[in-house]
mmCIF file of C-alpha atoms in Angstrom:
data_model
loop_
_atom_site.group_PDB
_atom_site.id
_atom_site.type_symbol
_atom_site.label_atom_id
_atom_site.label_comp_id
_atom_site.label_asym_id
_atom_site.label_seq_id
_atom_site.Cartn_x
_atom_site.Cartn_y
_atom_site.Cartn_z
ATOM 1 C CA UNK A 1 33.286 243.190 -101.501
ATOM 2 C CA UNK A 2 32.950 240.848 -98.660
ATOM 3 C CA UNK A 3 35.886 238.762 -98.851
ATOM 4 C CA UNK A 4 33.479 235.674 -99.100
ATOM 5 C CA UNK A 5 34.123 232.850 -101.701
ATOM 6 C CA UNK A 6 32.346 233.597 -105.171
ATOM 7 C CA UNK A 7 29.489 231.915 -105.258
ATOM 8 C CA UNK A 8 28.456 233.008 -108.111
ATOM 9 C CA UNK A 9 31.043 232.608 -109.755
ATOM 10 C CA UNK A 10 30.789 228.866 -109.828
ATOM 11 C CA UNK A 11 27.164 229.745 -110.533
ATOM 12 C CA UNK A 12 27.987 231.282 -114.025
ATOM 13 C CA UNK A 13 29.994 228.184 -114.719
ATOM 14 C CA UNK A 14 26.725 226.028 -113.970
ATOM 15 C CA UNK A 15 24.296 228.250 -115.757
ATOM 16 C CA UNK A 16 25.400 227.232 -119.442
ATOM 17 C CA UNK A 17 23.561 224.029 -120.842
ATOM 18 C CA UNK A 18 26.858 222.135 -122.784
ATOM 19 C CA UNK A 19 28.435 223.004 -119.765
ATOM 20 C CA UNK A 20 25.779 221.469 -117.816
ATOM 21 C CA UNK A 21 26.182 218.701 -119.926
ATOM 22 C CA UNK A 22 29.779 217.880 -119.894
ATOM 23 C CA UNK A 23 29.757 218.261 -116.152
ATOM 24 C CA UNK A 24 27.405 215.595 -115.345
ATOM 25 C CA UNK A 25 28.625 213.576 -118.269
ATOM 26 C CA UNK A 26 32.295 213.611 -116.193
ATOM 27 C CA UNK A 27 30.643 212.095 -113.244
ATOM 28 C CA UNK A 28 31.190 208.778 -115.023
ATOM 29 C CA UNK A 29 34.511 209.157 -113.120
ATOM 30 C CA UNK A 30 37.058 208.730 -115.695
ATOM 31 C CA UNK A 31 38.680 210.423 -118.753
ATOM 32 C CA UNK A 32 37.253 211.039 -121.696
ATOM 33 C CA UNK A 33 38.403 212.816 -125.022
ATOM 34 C CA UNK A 34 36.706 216.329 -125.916
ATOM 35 C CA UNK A 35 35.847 215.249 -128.926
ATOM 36 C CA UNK A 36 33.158 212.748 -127.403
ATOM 37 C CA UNK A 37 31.891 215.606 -125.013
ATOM 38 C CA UNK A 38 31.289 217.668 -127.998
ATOM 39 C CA UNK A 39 29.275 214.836 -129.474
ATOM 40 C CA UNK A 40 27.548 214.638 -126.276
ATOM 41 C CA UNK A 41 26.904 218.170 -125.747
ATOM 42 C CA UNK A 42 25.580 218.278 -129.472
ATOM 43 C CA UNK A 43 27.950 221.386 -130.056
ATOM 44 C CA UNK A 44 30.535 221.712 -132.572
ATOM 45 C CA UNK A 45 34.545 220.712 -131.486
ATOM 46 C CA UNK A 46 35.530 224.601 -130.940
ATOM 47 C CA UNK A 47 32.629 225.753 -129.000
ATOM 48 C CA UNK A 48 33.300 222.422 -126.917
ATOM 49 C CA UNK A 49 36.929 223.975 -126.514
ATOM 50 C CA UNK A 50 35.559 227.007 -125.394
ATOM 51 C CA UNK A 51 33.460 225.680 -122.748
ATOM 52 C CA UNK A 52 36.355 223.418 -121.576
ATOM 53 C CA UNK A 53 38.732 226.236 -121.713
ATOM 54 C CA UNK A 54 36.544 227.718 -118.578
ATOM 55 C CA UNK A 55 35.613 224.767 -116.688
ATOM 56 C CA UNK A 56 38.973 223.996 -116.751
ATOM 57 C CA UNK A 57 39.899 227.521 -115.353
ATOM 58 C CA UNK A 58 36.929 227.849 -113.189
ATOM 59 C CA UNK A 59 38.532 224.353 -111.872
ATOM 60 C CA UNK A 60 35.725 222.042 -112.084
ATOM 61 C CA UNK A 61 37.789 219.589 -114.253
ATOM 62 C CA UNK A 62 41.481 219.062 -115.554
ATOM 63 C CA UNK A 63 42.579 217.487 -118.515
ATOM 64 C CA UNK A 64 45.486 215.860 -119.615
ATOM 65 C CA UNK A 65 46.795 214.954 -122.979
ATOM 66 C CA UNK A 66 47.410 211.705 -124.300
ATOM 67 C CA UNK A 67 48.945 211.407 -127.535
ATOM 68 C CA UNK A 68 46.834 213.625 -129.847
ATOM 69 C CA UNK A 69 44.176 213.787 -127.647
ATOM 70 C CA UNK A 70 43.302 215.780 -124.504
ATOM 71 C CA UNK A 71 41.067 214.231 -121.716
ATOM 72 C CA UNK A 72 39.387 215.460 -119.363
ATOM 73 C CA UNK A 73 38.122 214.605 -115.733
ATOM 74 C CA UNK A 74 36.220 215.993 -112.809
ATOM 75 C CA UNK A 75 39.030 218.171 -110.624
ATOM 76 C CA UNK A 76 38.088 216.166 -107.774
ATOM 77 C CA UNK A 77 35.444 214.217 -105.554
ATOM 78 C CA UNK A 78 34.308 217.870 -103.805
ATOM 79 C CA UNK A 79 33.264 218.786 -107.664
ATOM 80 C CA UNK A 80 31.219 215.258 -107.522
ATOM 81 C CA UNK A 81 29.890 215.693 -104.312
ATOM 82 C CA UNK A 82 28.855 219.545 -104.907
ATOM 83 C CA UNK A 83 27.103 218.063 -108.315
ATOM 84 C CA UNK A 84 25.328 215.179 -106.735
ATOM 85 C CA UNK A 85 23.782 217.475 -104.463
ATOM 86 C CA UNK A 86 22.876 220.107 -107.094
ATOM 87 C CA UNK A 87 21.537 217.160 -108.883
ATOM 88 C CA UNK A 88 19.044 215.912 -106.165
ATOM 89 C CA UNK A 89 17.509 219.202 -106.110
ATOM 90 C CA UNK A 90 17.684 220.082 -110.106
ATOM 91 C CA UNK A 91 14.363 219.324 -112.436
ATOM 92 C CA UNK A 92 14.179 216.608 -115.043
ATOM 93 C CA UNK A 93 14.969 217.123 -118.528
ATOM 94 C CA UNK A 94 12.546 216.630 -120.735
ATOM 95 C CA UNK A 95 12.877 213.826 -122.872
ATOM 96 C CA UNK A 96 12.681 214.630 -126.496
ATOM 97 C CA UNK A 97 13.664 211.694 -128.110
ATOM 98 C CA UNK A 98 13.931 207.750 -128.294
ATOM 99 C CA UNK A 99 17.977 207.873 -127.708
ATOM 100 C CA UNK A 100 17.277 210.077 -124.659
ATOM 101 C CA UNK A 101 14.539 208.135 -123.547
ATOM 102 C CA UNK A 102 16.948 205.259 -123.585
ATOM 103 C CA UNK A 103 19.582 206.743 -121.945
ATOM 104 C CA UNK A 104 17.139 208.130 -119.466
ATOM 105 C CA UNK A 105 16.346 203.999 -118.708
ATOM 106 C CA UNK A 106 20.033 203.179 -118.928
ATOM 107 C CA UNK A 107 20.660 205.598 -115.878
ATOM 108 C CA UNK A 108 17.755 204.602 -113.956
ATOM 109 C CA UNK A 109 18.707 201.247 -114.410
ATOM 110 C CA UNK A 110 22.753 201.253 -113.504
ATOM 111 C CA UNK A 111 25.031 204.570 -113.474
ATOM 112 C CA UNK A 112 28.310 205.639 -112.362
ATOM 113 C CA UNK A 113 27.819 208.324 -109.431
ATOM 114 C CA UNK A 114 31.401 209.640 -109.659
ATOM 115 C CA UNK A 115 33.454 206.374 -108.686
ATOM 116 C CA UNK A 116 30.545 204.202 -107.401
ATOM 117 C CA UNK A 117 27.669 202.376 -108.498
ATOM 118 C CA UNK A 118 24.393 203.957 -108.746
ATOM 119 C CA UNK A 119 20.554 203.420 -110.047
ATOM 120 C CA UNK A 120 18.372 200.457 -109.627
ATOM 121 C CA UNK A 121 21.399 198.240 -109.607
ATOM 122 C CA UNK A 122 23.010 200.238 -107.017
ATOM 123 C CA UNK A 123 20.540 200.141 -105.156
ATOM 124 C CA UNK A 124 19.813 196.255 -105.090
ATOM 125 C CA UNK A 125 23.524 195.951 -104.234
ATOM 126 C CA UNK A 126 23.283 197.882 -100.756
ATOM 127 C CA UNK A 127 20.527 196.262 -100.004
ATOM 128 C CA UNK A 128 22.185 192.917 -100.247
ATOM 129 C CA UNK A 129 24.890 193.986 -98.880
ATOM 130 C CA UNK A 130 22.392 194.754 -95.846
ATOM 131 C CA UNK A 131 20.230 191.552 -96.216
ATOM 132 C CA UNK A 132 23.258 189.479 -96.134
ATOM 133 C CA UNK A 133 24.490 191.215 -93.147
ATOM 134 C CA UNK A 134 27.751 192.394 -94.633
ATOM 135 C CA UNK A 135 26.973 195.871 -93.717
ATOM 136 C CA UNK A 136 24.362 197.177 -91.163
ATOM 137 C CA UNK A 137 23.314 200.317 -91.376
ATOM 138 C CA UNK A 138 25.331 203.496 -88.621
ATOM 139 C CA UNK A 139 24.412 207.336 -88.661
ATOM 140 C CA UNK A 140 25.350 209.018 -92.009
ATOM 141 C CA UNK A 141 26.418 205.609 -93.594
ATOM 142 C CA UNK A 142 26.808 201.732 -92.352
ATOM 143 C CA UNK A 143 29.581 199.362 -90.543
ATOM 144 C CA UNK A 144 31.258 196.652 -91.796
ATOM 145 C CA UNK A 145 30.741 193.483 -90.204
ATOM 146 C CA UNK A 146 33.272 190.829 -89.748
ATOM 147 C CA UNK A 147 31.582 188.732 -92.022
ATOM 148 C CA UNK A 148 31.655 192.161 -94.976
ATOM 149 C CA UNK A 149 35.242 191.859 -94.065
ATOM 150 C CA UNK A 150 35.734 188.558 -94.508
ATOM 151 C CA UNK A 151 33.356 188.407 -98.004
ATOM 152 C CA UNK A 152 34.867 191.475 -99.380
ATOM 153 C CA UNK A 153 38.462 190.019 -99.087
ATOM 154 C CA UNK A 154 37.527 187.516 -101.485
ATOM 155 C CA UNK A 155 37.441 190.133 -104.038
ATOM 156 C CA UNK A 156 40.522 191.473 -103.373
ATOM 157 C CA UNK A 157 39.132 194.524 -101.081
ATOM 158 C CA UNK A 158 41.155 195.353 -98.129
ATOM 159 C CA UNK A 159 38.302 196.856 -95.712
ATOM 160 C CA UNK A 160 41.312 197.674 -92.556
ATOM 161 C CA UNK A 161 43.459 199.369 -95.156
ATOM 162 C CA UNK A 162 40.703 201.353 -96.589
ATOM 163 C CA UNK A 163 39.530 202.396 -93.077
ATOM 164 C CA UNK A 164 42.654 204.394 -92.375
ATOM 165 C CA UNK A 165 42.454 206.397 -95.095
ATOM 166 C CA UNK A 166 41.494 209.806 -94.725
ATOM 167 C CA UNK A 167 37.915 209.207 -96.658
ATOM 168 C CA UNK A 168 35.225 207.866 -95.091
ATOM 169 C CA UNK A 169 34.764 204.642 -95.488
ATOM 170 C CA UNK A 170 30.989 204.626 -95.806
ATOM 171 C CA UNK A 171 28.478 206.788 -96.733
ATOM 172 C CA UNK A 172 24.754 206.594 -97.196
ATOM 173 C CA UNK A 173 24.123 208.647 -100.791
ATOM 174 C CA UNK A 174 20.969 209.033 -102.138
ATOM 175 C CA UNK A 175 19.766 207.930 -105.682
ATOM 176 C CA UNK A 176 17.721 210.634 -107.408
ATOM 177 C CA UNK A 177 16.255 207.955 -109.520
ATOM 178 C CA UNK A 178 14.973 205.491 -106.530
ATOM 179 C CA UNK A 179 14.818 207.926 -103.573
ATOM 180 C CA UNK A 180 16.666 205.827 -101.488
ATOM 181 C CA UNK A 181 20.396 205.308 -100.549
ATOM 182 C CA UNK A 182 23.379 203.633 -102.513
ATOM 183 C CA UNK A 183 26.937 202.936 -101.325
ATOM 184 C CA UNK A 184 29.510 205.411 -101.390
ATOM 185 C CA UNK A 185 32.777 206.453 -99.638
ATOM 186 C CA UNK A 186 35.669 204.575 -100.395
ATOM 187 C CA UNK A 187 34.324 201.733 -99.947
ATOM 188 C CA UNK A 188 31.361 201.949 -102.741
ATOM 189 C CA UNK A 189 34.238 203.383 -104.382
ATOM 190 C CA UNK A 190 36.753 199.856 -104.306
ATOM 191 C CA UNK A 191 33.551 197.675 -105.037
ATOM 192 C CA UNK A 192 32.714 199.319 -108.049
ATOM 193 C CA UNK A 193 36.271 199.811 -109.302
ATOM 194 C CA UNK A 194 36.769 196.101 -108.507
ATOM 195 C CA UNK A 195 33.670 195.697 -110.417
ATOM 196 C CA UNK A 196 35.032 197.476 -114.281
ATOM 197 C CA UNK A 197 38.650 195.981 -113.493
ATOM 198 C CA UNK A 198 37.324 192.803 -113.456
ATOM 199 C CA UNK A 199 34.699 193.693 -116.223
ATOM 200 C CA UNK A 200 32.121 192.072 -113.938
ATOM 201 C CA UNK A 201 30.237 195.985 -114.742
ATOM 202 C CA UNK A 202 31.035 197.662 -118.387
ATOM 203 C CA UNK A 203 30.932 201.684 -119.073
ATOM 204 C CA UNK A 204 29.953 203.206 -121.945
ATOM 205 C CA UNK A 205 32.183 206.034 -123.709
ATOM 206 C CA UNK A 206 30.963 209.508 -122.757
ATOM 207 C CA UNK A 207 28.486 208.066 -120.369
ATOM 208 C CA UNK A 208 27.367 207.444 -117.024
ATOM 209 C CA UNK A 209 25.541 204.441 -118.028
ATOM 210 C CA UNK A 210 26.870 201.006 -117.080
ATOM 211 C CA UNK A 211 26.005 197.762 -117.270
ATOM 212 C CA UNK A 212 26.022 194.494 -114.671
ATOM 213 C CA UNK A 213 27.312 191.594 -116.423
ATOM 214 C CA UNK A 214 26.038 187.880 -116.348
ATOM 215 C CA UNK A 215 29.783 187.070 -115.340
ATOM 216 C CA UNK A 216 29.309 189.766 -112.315
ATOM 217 C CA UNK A 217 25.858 188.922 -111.266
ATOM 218 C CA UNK A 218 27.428 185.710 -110.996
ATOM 219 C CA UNK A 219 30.281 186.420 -109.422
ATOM 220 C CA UNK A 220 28.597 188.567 -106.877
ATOM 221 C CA UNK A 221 25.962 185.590 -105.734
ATOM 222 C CA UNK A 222 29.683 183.758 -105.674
ATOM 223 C CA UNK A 223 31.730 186.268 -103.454
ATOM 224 C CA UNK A 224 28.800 187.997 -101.690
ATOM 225 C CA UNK A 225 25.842 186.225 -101.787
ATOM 226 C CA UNK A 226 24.153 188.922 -103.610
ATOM 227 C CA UNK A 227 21.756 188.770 -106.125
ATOM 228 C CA UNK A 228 21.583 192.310 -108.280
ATOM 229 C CA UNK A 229 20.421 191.178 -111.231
ATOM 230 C CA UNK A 230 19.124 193.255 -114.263
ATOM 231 C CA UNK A 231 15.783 194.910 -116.064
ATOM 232 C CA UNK A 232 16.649 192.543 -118.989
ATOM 233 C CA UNK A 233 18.921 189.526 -118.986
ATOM 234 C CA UNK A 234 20.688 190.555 -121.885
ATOM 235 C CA UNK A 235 23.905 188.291 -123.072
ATOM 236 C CA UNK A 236 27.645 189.347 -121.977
ATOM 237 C CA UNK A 237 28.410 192.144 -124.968
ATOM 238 C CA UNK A 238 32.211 192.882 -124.965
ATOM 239 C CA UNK A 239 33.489 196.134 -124.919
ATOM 240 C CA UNK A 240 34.608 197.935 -127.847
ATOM 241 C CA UNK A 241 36.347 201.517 -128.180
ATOM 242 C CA UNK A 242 38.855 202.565 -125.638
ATOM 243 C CA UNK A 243 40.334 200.438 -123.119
ATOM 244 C CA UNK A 244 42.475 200.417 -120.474
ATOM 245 C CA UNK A 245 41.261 200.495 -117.512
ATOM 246 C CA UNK A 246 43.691 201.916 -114.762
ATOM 247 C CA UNK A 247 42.962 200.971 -110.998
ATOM 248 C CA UNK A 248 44.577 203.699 -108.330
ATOM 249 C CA UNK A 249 44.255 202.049 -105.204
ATOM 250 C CA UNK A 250 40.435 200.802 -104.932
ATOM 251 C CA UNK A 251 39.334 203.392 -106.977
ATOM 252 C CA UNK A 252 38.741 203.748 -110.793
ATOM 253 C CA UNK A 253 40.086 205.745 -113.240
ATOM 254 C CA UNK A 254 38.943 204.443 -116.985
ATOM 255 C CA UNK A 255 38.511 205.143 -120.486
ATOM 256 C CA UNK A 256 34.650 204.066 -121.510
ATOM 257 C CA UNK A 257 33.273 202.256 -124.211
ATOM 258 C CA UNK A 258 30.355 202.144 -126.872
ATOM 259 C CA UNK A 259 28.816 205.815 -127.121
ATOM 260 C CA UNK A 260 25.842 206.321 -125.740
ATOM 261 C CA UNK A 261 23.818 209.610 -126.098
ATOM 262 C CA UNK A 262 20.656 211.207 -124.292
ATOM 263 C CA UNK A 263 19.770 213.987 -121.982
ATOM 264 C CA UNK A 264 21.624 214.891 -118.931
ATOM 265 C CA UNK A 265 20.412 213.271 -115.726
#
């Protein structure tokens, strides 16, 4: 024995499909019930209990009960971080299906990468951000201007009080799907939560997929002067399912709605 950390270990954790599957289905960033992971796995409830049982011992994720049901969560943004990263250098599932070929479009489109936006739409919002000279790009990540200070107030985002936090404020991420950078750090992390808590972007139960609303494309030409748009300009659907979104700070913590399903991306 070495007296290193156990790699492998975490490795044996990694190395089992449904477990492969509720992992990256928890980097939508909020809670959901192990009842919708076992859906989403495609396993049965107990063998979904099972595999919980030793992520949640391995400490991956947590869970906590609410009334008859127990949720569960990512432990943390280092189990995020260590997945987008395992992500970026992981093959592509093969698509079997029309749901999963769906679902494969839905995160391509607009997906939760932990606690901030991802995808095509991710994407186009940086790059606003950039155009409109909000944020200019800085080694590792980018700077808020006065003017992103001044623009991001207007939806509620306190830029000086997020910058003395102990997370960085910025951070450059790349997107698997577009092979270019997204915003993260804590401040891609208040946008987006500002973003579901004003419904402006709806989740989808047991999903990483999200969706831009006509009310937040709006509202972001309004506030920002950014145009994000979407592959299809689809009506405003309301949410259905669980609700309740919970803001910490400018982060997010939610329960999703509408169930999605498809292969893990």
């Amino acid at each position: 024995m070495t007296g290193e950390a156990d790699l492998a270990a975490v490795g044996s954790l990694l190395s089992d499909r449904t477990r492969a599957t509720i992992l990256t289905t928890l980097l939508n960033g909020g809670l959901t019930p192990a009842s919708k992971l076992a859906e989403r796995a495609g396993v049965s409830r107990s063998l979904a209990s099972s595999h919980l049982r030793k992520l949640t011992e391995g400490g991956l994720i947590t869970v906590e009960p609410l009334r008859r049901q127990r949720l569960y969560r990512l432990s943390g943004q280092h189990v995020a971080d260590a997945l987008e990263v395992l992500l970026l250098m992981a093959p592509l599932a093969p698509v079997q299906n029309l749901k999963s070929s769906r679902e494969r479009d839905g995160l391509r489109e607009a997906r939760l990468c932990y606690d901030h936006l991802a995808g095509r739409q991710g994407v186009a919002l940086t790059d606003g951000l950039l155009a409109e000279r909000l944020l200019v790009p800085s080694p590792g990540g980018y700077t808020v201007t006065p003017r992103g200070e001044s623009a991001l107030r207007t939806l509620d985002i306190d830029v000086a009080l997020l910058r003395d936090r102990p997370r960085q404020l910025t951070r450059a991420c790349m997107d698997r799907s577009e092979g270019r950078h997204h915003l993260a750090g804590s401040l891609g992390a208040a946008l987006t939560g500002d973003l579901l808590q004003r419904g402006w972007l709806q989740s989808r139960e047991a999903s990483r997929v999200v969706s831009l609303t006509g009310a937040g494309r709006v509202g972001l030409r309004d506030a920002l002067g950014v145009d994000v748009g979407t592959a299809d300009e689809e009506d405003d659907v309301p949410a259905t399912g669980f609700h309740g979104l919970v803001a910490h700070g400018h982060g997010h913590q939610h329960l999703h709605a509408d169930h999605a399903t498809g292969e893990p991306t």
